[in-house]
Amino acid sequence: MDGNFQGSLKAFSGTEIDWLVHVLSRNEKSNFSVIRLTVWLGSHIRVPHLTFEFGTLPDIFFYLDYIPLTDLLIDLDYLERYYEPVNQLFLNLQEELST
């Protein structure tokens, strides 16, 4: 409202990607900034979708997630292939953040 907030939003789509959204927002007066990228892949691609966010307010934060295309409680092969390899890394990061 005061004119200090600036940003952009770009959206894309194509044959391999159903949609991709790139957002950049910032308010220099409050030291807030964020960049976000969300990629939603076509249904013919079996890898998880991707969400990535990096920003400041007042500290630096980072968020990364990949969203499954299937129900992980039912599709155990998918769970093993895409999530099990990074499970221990995730648990280690959670432990570091809680201490």
PDB file of N, CA and C in Angstrom:
ATOM      1  N   MET A   1       0.806  -1.200   0.000  1.00  0.00           N
ATOM      2  CA  MET A   1       0.000   0.000   0.000  1.00  0.00           C
ATOM      3  C   MET A   1       0.853   1.269   0.000  1.00  0.00           C
ATOM      4  N   ASP A   2       2.025   1.199   0.651  1.00  0.00           N
ATOM      5  CA  ASP A   2       2.865   2.394   0.727  1.00  0.00           C
ATOM      6  C   ASP A   2       3.844   2.501  -0.434  1.00  0.00           C
ATOM      7  N   GLY A   3       3.800   1.551  -1.368  1.00  0.00           N
ATOM      8  CA  GLY A   3       4.667   1.595  -2.540  1.00  0.00           C
ATOM      9  C   GLY A   3       6.028   0.971  -2.349  1.00  0.00           C
ATOM     10  N   ASN A   4       6.324   0.444  -1.148  1.00  0.00           N
ATOM     11  CA  ASN A   4       7.625  -0.158  -0.890  1.00  0.00           C
ATOM     12  C   ASN A   4       7.697  -1.615  -1.325  1.00  0.00           C
ATOM     13  N   PHE A   5       6.563  -2.233  -1.540  1.00  0.00           N
ATOM     14  CA  PHE A   5       6.527  -3.639  -1.927  1.00  0.00           C
ATOM     15  C   PHE A   5       6.614  -3.743  -3.443  1.00  0.00           C
ATOM     16  N   GLN A   6       7.548  -4.562  -3.931  1.00  0.00           N
ATOM     17  CA  GLN A   6       7.733  -4.755  -5.366  1.00  0.00           C
ATOM     18  C   GLN A   6       7.838  -6.239  -5.653  1.00  0.00           C
ATOM     19  N   GLY A   7       7.563  -6.624  -6.890  1.00  0.00           N
ATOM     20  CA  GLY A   7       7.704  -8.027  -7.223  1.00  0.00           C
ATOM     21  C   GLY A   7       7.267  -8.332  -8.631  1.00  0.00           C
ATOM     22  N   SER A   8       7.372  -9.613  -8.944  1.00  0.00           N
ATOM     23  CA  SER A   8       6.951 -10.073 -10.258  1.00  0.00           C
ATOM     24  C   SER A   8       6.417 -11.491 -10.131  1.00  0.00           C
ATOM     25  N   LEU A   9       5.570 -11.848 -11.060  1.00  0.00           N
ATOM     26  CA  LEU A   9       5.028 -13.191 -11.145  1.00  0.00           C
ATOM     27  C   LEU A   9       5.066 -13.594 -12.603  1.00  0.00           C
ATOM     28  N   LYS A  10       5.713 -14.720 -12.862  1.00  0.00           N
ATOM     29  CA  LYS A  10       5.797 -15.237 -14.228  1.00  0.00           C
ATOM     30  C   LYS A  10       5.271 -16.659 -14.221  1.00  0.00           C
ATOM     31  N   ALA A  11       4.460 -16.989 -15.210  1.00  0.00           N
ATOM     32  CA  ALA A  11       3.899 -18.329 -15.307  1.00  0.00           C
ATOM     33  C   ALA A  11       4.193 -18.894 -16.694  1.00  0.00           C
ATOM     34  N   PHE A  12       4.467 -20.176 -16.736  1.00  0.00           N
ATOM     35  CA  PHE A  12       4.803 -20.853 -17.975  1.00  0.00           C
ATOM     36  C   PHE A  12       4.065 -22.191 -18.037  1.00  0.00           C
ATOM     37  N   SER A  13       3.921 -22.722 -19.235  1.00  0.00           N
ATOM     38  CA  SER A  13       3.425 -24.082 -19.415  1.00  0.00           C
ATOM     39  C   SER A  13       4.004 -24.617 -20.712  1.00  0.00           C
ATOM     40  N   GLY A  14       3.980 -25.929 -20.847  1.00  0.00           N
ATOM     41  CA  GLY A  14       4.544 -26.540 -22.042  1.00  0.00           C
ATOM     42  C   GLY A  14       4.186 -28.006 -22.121  1.00  0.00           C
ATOM     43  N   THR A  15       4.858 -28.721 -22.999  1.00  0.00           N
ATOM     44  CA  THR A  15       4.524 -30.127 -23.209  1.00  0.00           C
ATOM     45  C   THR A  15       4.966 -31.005 -22.045  1.00  0.00           C
ATOM     46  N   GLU A  16       6.068 -30.689 -21.391  1.00  0.00           N
ATOM     47  CA  GLU A  16       6.572 -31.490 -20.276  1.00  0.00           C
ATOM     48  C   GLU A  16       6.129 -30.953 -18.921  1.00  0.00           C
ATOM     49  N   ILE A  17       5.744 -29.686 -18.877  1.00  0.00           N
ATOM     50  CA  ILE A  17       5.380 -29.022 -17.634  1.00  0.00           C
ATOM     51  C   ILE A  17       3.944 -28.512 -17.759  1.00  0.00           C
ATOM     52  N   ASP A  18       3.067 -28.984 -16.858  1.00  0.00           N
ATOM     53  CA  ASP A  18       1.704 -28.465 -16.855  1.00  0.00           C
ATOM     54  C   ASP A  18       1.717 -26.975 -16.541  1.00  0.00           C
ATOM     55  N   TRP A  19       2.445 -26.609 -15.506  1.00  0.00           N
ATOM     56  CA  TRP A  19       2.617 -25.191 -15.179  1.00  0.00           C
ATOM     57  C   TRP A  19       3.842 -24.982 -14.301  1.00  0.00           C
ATOM     58  N   LEU A  20       4.417 -23.813 -14.443  1.00  0.00           N
ATOM     59  CA  LEU A  20       5.563 -23.378 -13.653  1.00  0.00           C
ATOM     60  C   LEU A  20       5.286 -21.939 -13.246  1.00  0.00           C
ATOM     61  N   VAL A  21       5.464 -21.640 -11.977  1.00  0.00           N
ATOM     62  CA  VAL A  21       5.243 -20.280 -11.479  1.00  0.00           C
ATOM     63  C   VAL A  21       6.513 -19.811 -10.792  1.00  0.00           C
ATOM     64  N   HIS A  22       6.962 -18.629 -11.169  1.00  0.00           N
ATOM     65  CA  HIS A  22       8.137 -17.991 -10.567  1.00  0.00           C
ATOM     66  C   HIS A  22       7.668 -16.675  -9.955  1.00  0.00           C
ATOM     67  N   VAL A  23       7.908 -16.515  -8.655  1.00  0.00           N
ATOM     68  CA  VAL A  23       7.484 -15.312  -7.942  1.00  0.00           C
ATOM     69  C   VAL A  23       8.694 -14.682  -7.275  1.00  0.00           C
ATOM     70  N   LEU A  24       8.839 -13.390  -7.437  1.00  0.00           N
ATOM     71  CA  LEU A  24       9.868 -12.611  -6.758  1.00  0.00           C
ATOM     72  C   LEU A  24       9.164 -11.454  -6.068  1.00  0.00           C
ATOM     73  N   SER A  25       9.338 -11.354  -4.745  1.00  0.00           N
ATOM     74  CA  SER A  25       8.706 -10.287  -3.970  1.00  0.00           C
ATOM     75  C   SER A  25       9.738  -9.680  -3.039  1.00  0.00           C
ATOM     76  N   ARG A  26       9.624  -8.375  -2.841  1.00  0.00           N
ATOM     77  CA  ARG A  26      10.541  -7.750  -1.893  1.00  0.00           C
ATOM     78  C   ARG A  26       9.976  -6.435  -1.382  1.00  0.00           C
ATOM     79  N   ASN A  27      10.399  -6.101  -0.188  1.00  0.00           N
ATOM     80  CA  ASN A  27      10.097  -4.828   0.442  1.00  0.00           C
ATOM     81  C   ASN A  27      11.395  -4.367   1.080  1.00  0.00           C
ATOM     82  N   GLU A  28      12.084  -3.460   0.426  1.00  0.00           N
ATOM     83  CA  GLU A  28      13.395  -3.029   0.903  1.00  0.00           C
ATOM     84  C   GLU A  28      13.316  -2.320   2.250  1.00  0.00           C
ATOM     85  N   LYS A  29      12.205  -1.677   2.524  1.00  0.00           N
ATOM     86  CA  LYS A  29      12.049  -0.966   3.787  1.00  0.00           C
ATOM     87  C   LYS A  29      12.056  -1.919   4.986  1.00  0.00           C
ATOM     88  N   SER A  30      11.471  -3.109   4.819  1.00  0.00           N
ATOM     89  CA  SER A  30      11.406  -4.067   5.920  1.00  0.00           C
ATOM     90  C   SER A  30      12.421  -5.204   5.782  1.00  0.00           C
ATOM     91  N   ASN A  31      13.309  -5.129   4.790  1.00  0.00           N
ATOM     92  CA  ASN A  31      14.307  -6.174   4.529  1.00  0.00           C
ATOM     93  C   ASN A  31      13.665  -7.528   4.228  1.00  0.00           C
ATOM     94  N   PHE A  32      12.485  -7.522   3.668  1.00  0.00           N
ATOM     95  CA  PHE A  32      11.804  -8.754   3.289  1.00  0.00           C
ATOM     96  C   PHE A  32      12.047  -9.029   1.815  1.00  0.00           C
ATOM     97  N   SER A  33      12.393 -10.278   1.508  1.00  0.00           N
ATOM     98  CA  SER A  33      12.492 -10.696   0.113  1.00  0.00           C
ATOM     99  C   SER A  33      12.212 -12.188   0.038  1.00  0.00           C
ATOM    100  N   VAL A  34      11.644 -12.608  -1.072  1.00  0.00           N
ATOM    101  CA  VAL A  34      11.370 -14.026  -1.264  1.00  0.00           C
ATOM    102  C   VAL A  34      11.357 -14.335  -2.760  1.00  0.00           C
ATOM    103  N   ILE A  35      11.911 -15.462  -3.099  1.00  0.00           N
ATOM    104  CA  ILE A  35      11.827 -15.974  -4.458  1.00  0.00           C
ATOM    105  C   ILE A  35      11.246 -17.381  -4.347  1.00  0.00           C
ATOM    106  N   ARG A  36      10.268 -17.667  -5.175  1.00  0.00           N
ATOM    107  CA  ARG A  36       9.587 -18.961  -5.117  1.00  0.00           C
ATOM    108  C   ARG A  36       9.461 -19.510  -6.526  1.00  0.00           C
ATOM    109  N   LEU A  37       9.712 -20.802  -6.646  1.00  0.00           N
ATOM    110  CA  LEU A  37       9.585 -21.501  -7.912  1.00  0.00           C
ATOM    111  C   LEU A  37       8.772 -22.762  -7.654  1.00  0.00           C
ATOM    112  N   THR A  38       7.704 -22.929  -8.389  1.00  0.00           N
ATOM    113  CA  THR A  38       6.883 -24.131  -8.292  1.00  0.00           C
ATOM    114  C   THR A  38       6.757 -24.720  -9.683  1.00  0.00           C
ATOM    115  N   VAL A  39       7.102 -25.999  -9.795  1.00  0.00           N
ATOM    116  CA  VAL A  39       7.046 -26.694 -11.080  1.00  0.00           C
ATOM    117  C   VAL A  39       6.101 -27.880 -10.923  1.00  0.00           C
ATOM    118  N   TRP A  40       5.050 -27.891 -11.734  1.00  0.00           N
ATOM    119  CA  TRP A  40       4.087 -28.991 -11.730  1.00  0.00           C
ATOM    120  C   TRP A  40       4.223 -29.719 -13.053  1.00  0.00           C
ATOM    121  N   LEU A  41       4.758 -30.928 -13.008  1.00  0.00           N
ATOM    122  CA  LEU A  41       5.081 -31.671 -14.219  1.00  0.00           C
ATOM    123  C   LEU A  41       3.855 -32.319 -14.840  1.00  0.00           C
ATOM    124  N   GLY A  42       3.978 -32.681 -16.101  1.00  0.00           N
ATOM    125  CA  GLY A  42       2.905 -33.370 -16.797  1.00  0.00           C
ATOM    126  C   GLY A  42       2.631 -34.733 -16.174  1.00  0.00           C
ATOM    127  N   SER A  43       1.418 -35.229 -16.336  1.00  0.00           N
ATOM    128  CA  SER A  43       1.027 -36.485 -15.698  1.00  0.00           C
ATOM    129  C   SER A  43       1.788 -37.692 -16.258  1.00  0.00           C
ATOM    130  N   HIS A  44       2.402 -37.543 -17.411  1.00  0.00           N
ATOM    131  CA  HIS A  44       3.168 -38.642 -18.000  1.00  0.00           C
ATOM    132  C   HIS A  44       4.573 -38.764 -17.407  1.00  0.00           C
ATOM    133  N   ILE A  45       4.968 -37.818 -16.574  1.00  0.00           N
ATOM    134  CA  ILE A  45       6.286 -37.828 -15.934  1.00  0.00           C
ATOM    135  C   ILE A  45       6.121 -38.341 -14.508  1.00  0.00           C
ATOM    136  N   ARG A  46       6.902 -39.323 -14.108  1.00  0.00           N
ATOM    137  CA  ARG A  46       6.706 -39.977 -12.817  1.00  0.00           C
ATOM    138  C   ARG A  46       7.483 -39.349 -11.650  1.00  0.00           C
ATOM    139  N   VAL A  47       8.358 -38.410 -11.902  1.00  0.00           N
ATOM    140  CA  VAL A  47       9.119 -37.817 -10.796  1.00  0.00           C
ATOM    141  C   VAL A  47       8.234 -36.830 -10.036  1.00  0.00           C
ATOM    142  N   PRO A  48       8.551 -36.562  -8.761  1.00  0.00           N
ATOM    143  CA  PRO A  48       7.745 -35.622  -7.983  1.00  0.00           C
ATOM    144  C   PRO A  48       7.809 -34.194  -8.529  1.00  0.00           C
ATOM    145  N   HIS A  49       6.773 -33.439  -8.221  1.00  0.00           N
ATOM    146  CA  HIS A  49       6.749 -32.007  -8.526  1.00  0.00           C
ATOM    147  C   HIS A  49       7.744 -31.313  -7.596  1.00  0.00           C
ATOM    148  N   LEU A  50       8.078 -30.051  -7.885  1.00  0.00           N
ATOM    149  CA  LEU A  50       9.090 -29.330  -7.113  1.00  0.00           C
ATOM    150  C   LEU A  50       8.553 -27.986  -6.634  1.00  0.00           C
ATOM    151  N   THR A  51       8.822 -27.684  -5.363  1.00  0.00           N
ATOM    152  CA  THR A  51       8.559 -26.358  -4.808  1.00  0.00           C
ATOM    153  C   THR A  51       9.829 -25.906  -4.102  1.00  0.00           C
ATOM    154  N   PHE A  52      10.256 -24.700  -4.399  1.00  0.00           N
ATOM    155  CA  PHE A  52      11.499 -24.151  -3.862  1.00  0.00           C
ATOM    156  C   PHE A  52      11.229 -22.716  -3.442  1.00  0.00           C
ATOM    157  N   GLU A  53      11.689 -22.344  -2.248  1.00  0.00           N
ATOM    158  CA  GLU A  53      11.512 -20.972  -1.780  1.00  0.00           C
ATOM    159  C   GLU A  53      12.735 -20.554  -0.969  1.00  0.00           C
ATOM    160  N   PHE A  54      13.156 -19.332  -1.194  1.00  0.00           N
ATOM    161  CA  PHE A  54      14.308 -18.771  -0.484  1.00  0.00           C
ATOM    162  C   PHE A  54      13.976 -17.325  -0.160  1.00  0.00           C
ATOM    163  N   GLY A  55      14.223 -16.911   1.075  1.00  0.00           N
ATOM    164  CA  GLY A  55      13.877 -15.541   1.417  1.00  0.00           C
ATOM    165  C   GLY A  55      14.481 -15.078   2.718  1.00  0.00           C
ATOM    166  N   THR A  56      14.057 -13.871   3.108  1.00  0.00           N
ATOM    167  CA  THR A  56      14.519 -13.246   4.343  1.00  0.00           C
ATOM    168  C   THR A  56      13.342 -12.580   5.049  1.00  0.00           C
ATOM    169  N   LEU A  57      13.268 -12.684   6.325  1.00  0.00           N
ATOM    170  CA  LEU A  57      12.294 -11.966   7.159  1.00  0.00           C
ATOM    171  C   LEU A  57      12.360 -12.471   8.573  1.00  0.00           C
ATOM    172  N   PRO A  58      13.020 -11.920   9.496  1.00  0.00           N
ATOM    173  CA  PRO A  58      14.221 -11.116   9.321  1.00  0.00           C
ATOM    174  C   PRO A  58      15.439 -11.986   9.041  1.00  0.00           C
ATOM    175  N   ASP A  59      15.305 -13.311   9.283  1.00  0.00           N
ATOM    176  CA  ASP A  59      16.410 -14.222   9.021  1.00  0.00           C
ATOM    177  C   ASP A  59      16.230 -14.903   7.668  1.00  0.00           C
ATOM    178  N   ILE A  60      17.295 -15.473   7.166  1.00  0.00           N
ATOM    179  CA  ILE A  60      17.248 -16.212   5.911  1.00  0.00           C
ATOM    180  C   ILE A  60      16.470 -17.505   6.130  1.00  0.00           C
ATOM    181  N   PHE A  61      15.596 -17.832   5.199  1.00  0.00           N
ATOM    182  CA  PHE A  61      14.905 -19.107   5.254  1.00  0.00           C
ATOM    183  C   PHE A  61      14.961 -19.784   3.892  1.00  0.00           C
ATOM    184  N   PHE A  62      14.831 -21.095   3.931  1.00  0.00           N
ATOM    185  CA  PHE A  62      14.894 -21.908   2.726  1.00  0.00           C
ATOM    186  C   PHE A  62      13.866 -23.015   2.857  1.00  0.00           C
ATOM    187  N   TYR A  63      13.153 -23.261   1.792  1.00  0.00           N
ATOM    188  CA  TYR A  63      12.145 -24.321   1.778  1.00  0.00           C
ATOM    189  C   TYR A  63      12.264 -25.071   0.463  1.00  0.00           C
ATOM    190  N   LEU A  64      12.287 -26.380   0.550  1.00  0.00           N
ATOM    191  CA  LEU A  64      12.347 -27.222  -0.639  1.00  0.00           C
ATOM    192  C   LEU A  64      11.450 -28.426  -0.383  1.00  0.00           C
ATOM    193  N   ASP A  65      10.608 -28.714  -1.344  1.00  0.00           N
ATOM    194  CA  ASP A  65       9.728 -29.858  -1.197  1.00  0.00           C
ATOM    195  C   ASP A  65       9.471 -30.452  -2.559  1.00  0.00           C
ATOM    196  N   TYR A  66       9.361 -31.743  -2.609  1.00  0.00           N
ATOM    197  CA  TYR A  66       8.876 -32.334  -3.834  1.00  0.00           C
ATOM    198  C   TYR A  66       7.637 -33.137  -3.512  1.00  0.00           C
ATOM    199  N   ILE A  67       6.627 -32.849  -4.300  1.00  0.00           N
ATOM    200  CA  ILE A  67       5.277 -33.315  -4.042  1.00  0.00           C
ATOM    201  C   ILE A  67       5.015 -34.564  -4.887  1.00  0.00           C
ATOM    202  N   PRO A  68       4.580 -35.647  -4.252  1.00  0.00           N
ATOM    203  CA  PRO A  68       4.399 -36.899  -4.997  1.00  0.00           C
ATOM    204  C   PRO A  68       3.253 -36.830  -6.009  1.00  0.00           C
ATOM    205  N   LEU A  69       3.380 -37.619  -7.037  1.00  0.00           N
ATOM    206  CA  LEU A  69       2.331 -37.752  -8.041  1.00  0.00           C
ATOM    207  C   LEU A  69       1.335 -38.846  -7.670  1.00  0.00           C
ATOM    208  N   THR A  70       1.684 -39.652  -6.704  1.00  0.00           N
ATOM    209  CA  THR A  70       0.827 -40.762  -6.311  1.00  0.00           C
ATOM    210  C   THR A  70       0.631 -40.745  -4.808  1.00  0.00           C
ATOM    211  N   ASP A  71      -0.218 -41.618  -4.321  1.00  0.00           N
ATOM    212  CA  ASP A  71      -0.429 -41.783  -2.892  1.00  0.00           C
ATOM    213  C   ASP A  71       0.720 -42.629  -2.346  1.00  0.00           C
ATOM    214  N   LEU A  72       1.547 -42.047  -1.506  1.00  0.00           N
ATOM    215  CA  LEU A  72       2.739 -42.742  -1.005  1.00  0.00           C
ATOM    216  C   LEU A  72       2.406 -43.911  -0.088  1.00  0.00           C
ATOM    217  N   LEU A  73       1.215 -43.945   0.474  1.00  0.00           N
ATOM    218  CA  LEU A  73       0.820 -45.067   1.317  1.00  0.00           C
ATOM    219  C   LEU A  73       0.438 -46.296   0.496  1.00  0.00           C
ATOM    220  N   ILE A  74       0.157 -46.075  -0.780  1.00  0.00           N
ATOM    221  CA  ILE A  74      -0.245 -47.172  -1.662  1.00  0.00           C
ATOM    222  C   ILE A  74       0.869 -47.555  -2.626  1.00  0.00           C
ATOM    223  N   ASP A  75       1.534 -46.558  -3.189  1.00  0.00           N
ATOM    224  CA  ASP A  75       2.568 -46.789  -4.204  1.00  0.00           C
ATOM    225  C   ASP A  75       3.950 -46.868  -3.542  1.00  0.00           C
ATOM    226  N   LEU A  76       4.251 -48.011  -2.956  1.00  0.00           N
ATOM    227  CA  LEU A  76       5.502 -48.163  -2.200  1.00  0.00           C
ATOM    228  C   LEU A  76       6.734 -48.134  -3.087  1.00  0.00           C
ATOM    229  N   ASP A  77       6.613 -48.563  -4.333  1.00  0.00           N
ATOM    230  CA  ASP A  77       7.748 -48.486  -5.261  1.00  0.00           C
ATOM    231  C   ASP A  77       8.152 -47.030  -5.498  1.00  0.00           C
ATOM    232  N   TYR A  78       7.170 -46.171  -5.661  1.00  0.00           N
ATOM    233  CA  TYR A  78       7.409 -44.739  -5.853  1.00  0.00           C
ATOM    234  C   TYR A  78       8.067 -44.139  -4.608  1.00  0.00           C
ATOM    235  N   LEU A  79       7.553 -44.512  -3.458  1.00  0.00           N
ATOM    236  CA  LEU A  79       8.107 -44.048  -2.183  1.00  0.00           C
ATOM    237  C   LEU A  79       9.567 -44.456  -2.056  1.00  0.00           C
ATOM    238  N   GLU A  80       9.862 -45.695  -2.328  1.00  0.00           N
ATOM    239  CA  GLU A  80      11.239 -46.199  -2.243  1.00  0.00           C
ATOM    240  C   GLU A  80      12.167 -45.506  -3.238  1.00  0.00           C
ATOM    241  N   ARG A  81      11.673 -45.283  -4.428  1.00  0.00           N
ATOM    242  CA  ARG A  81      12.535 -44.720  -5.476  1.00  0.00           C
ATOM    243  C   ARG A  81      12.865 -43.248  -5.253  1.00  0.00           C
ATOM    244  N   TYR A  82      11.878 -42.437  -4.866  1.00  0.00           N
ATOM    245  CA  TYR A  82      12.098 -40.995  -4.819  1.00  0.00           C
ATOM    246  C   TYR A  82      12.253 -40.402  -3.419  1.00  0.00           C
ATOM    247  N   TYR A  83      11.766 -41.082  -2.391  1.00  0.00           N
ATOM    248  CA  TYR A  83      11.795 -40.488  -1.056  1.00  0.00           C
ATOM    249  C   TYR A  83      12.760 -41.183  -0.096  1.00  0.00           C
ATOM    250  N   GLU A  84      12.899 -42.482  -0.197  1.00  0.00           N
ATOM    251  CA  GLU A  84      13.795 -43.204   0.701  1.00  0.00           C
ATOM    252  C   GLU A  84      15.246 -42.743   0.588  1.00  0.00           C
ATOM    253  N   PRO A  85      15.782 -42.464  -0.607  1.00  0.00           N
ATOM    254  CA  PRO A  85      17.188 -42.039  -0.696  1.00  0.00           C
ATOM    255  C   PRO A  85      17.513 -40.752   0.070  1.00  0.00           C
ATOM    256  N   VAL A  86      16.528 -39.904   0.302  1.00  0.00           N
ATOM    257  CA  VAL A  86      16.790 -38.645   1.015  1.00  0.00           C
ATOM    258  C   VAL A  86      16.171 -38.623   2.413  1.00  0.00           C
ATOM    259  N   ASN A  87      15.601 -39.744   2.830  1.00  0.00           N
ATOM    260  CA  ASN A  87      14.935 -39.785   4.123  1.00  0.00           C
ATOM    261  C   ASN A  87      15.905 -39.512   5.277  1.00  0.00           C
ATOM    262  N   GLN A  88      17.062 -40.144   5.279  1.00  0.00           N
ATOM    263  CA  GLN A  88      18.015 -39.944   6.375  1.00  0.00           C
ATOM    264  C   GLN A  88      18.529 -38.508   6.400  1.00  0.00           C
ATOM    265  N   LEU A  89      18.758 -37.920   5.241  1.00  0.00           N
ATOM    266  CA  LEU A  89      19.170 -36.515   5.185  1.00  0.00           C
ATOM    267  C   LEU A  89      18.106 -35.621   5.813  1.00  0.00           C
ATOM    268  N   PHE A  90      16.846 -35.867   5.483  1.00  0.00           N
ATOM    269  CA  PHE A  90      15.747 -35.103   6.062  1.00  0.00           C
ATOM    270  C   PHE A  90      15.718 -35.243   7.582  1.00  0.00           C
ATOM    271  N   LEU A  91      15.845 -36.460   8.080  1.00  0.00           N
ATOM    272  CA  LEU A  91      15.833 -36.684   9.522  1.00  0.00           C
ATOM    273  C   LEU A  91      17.012 -35.993  10.209  1.00  0.00           C
ATOM    274  N   ASN A  92      18.169 -36.017   9.580  1.00  0.00           N
ATOM    275  CA  ASN A  92      19.340 -35.324  10.138  1.00  0.00           C
ATOM    276  C   ASN A  92      19.112 -33.825  10.208  1.00  0.00           C
ATOM    277  N   LEU A  93      18.540 -33.253   9.152  1.00  0.00           N
ATOM    278  CA  LEU A  93      18.252 -31.813   9.155  1.00  0.00           C
ATOM    279  C   LEU A  93      17.229 -31.457  10.227  1.00  0.00           C
ATOM    280  N   GLN A  94      16.203 -32.282  10.376  1.00  0.00           N
ATOM    281  CA  GLN A  94      15.194 -32.042  11.410  1.00  0.00           C
ATOM    282  C   GLN A  94      15.833 -32.061  12.795  1.00  0.00           C
ATOM    283  N   GLU A  95      16.738 -32.993  13.015  1.00  0.00           N
ATOM    284  CA  GLU A  95      17.412 -33.093  14.311  1.00  0.00           C
ATOM    285  C   GLU A  95      18.286 -31.861  14.575  1.00  0.00           C
ATOM    286  N   GLU A  96      19.011 -31.412  13.547  1.00  0.00           N
ATOM    287  CA  GLU A  96      19.849 -30.220  13.693  1.00  0.00           C
ATOM    288  C   GLU A  96      19.017 -28.984  14.008  1.00  0.00           C
ATOM    289  N   LEU A  97      17.865 -28.864  13.381  1.00  0.00           N
ATOM    290  CA  LEU A  97      17.012 -27.701  13.612  1.00  0.00           C
ATOM    291  C   LEU A  97      16.384 -27.708  14.981  1.00  0.00           C
ATOM    292  N   SER A  98      16.181 -28.873  15.556  1.00  0.00           N
ATOM    293  CA  SER A  98      15.538 -28.952  16.863  1.00  0.00           C
ATOM    294  C   SER A  98      16.516 -28.746  18.020  1.00  0.00           C
ATOM    295  N   THR A  99      17.819 -28.735  17.737  1.00  0.00           N
ATOM    296  CA  THR A  99      18.804 -28.543  18.806  1.00  0.00           C
ATOM    297  C   THR A  99      19.272 -27.123  18.873  1.00  0.00           C
TER     298      THR A  99
END
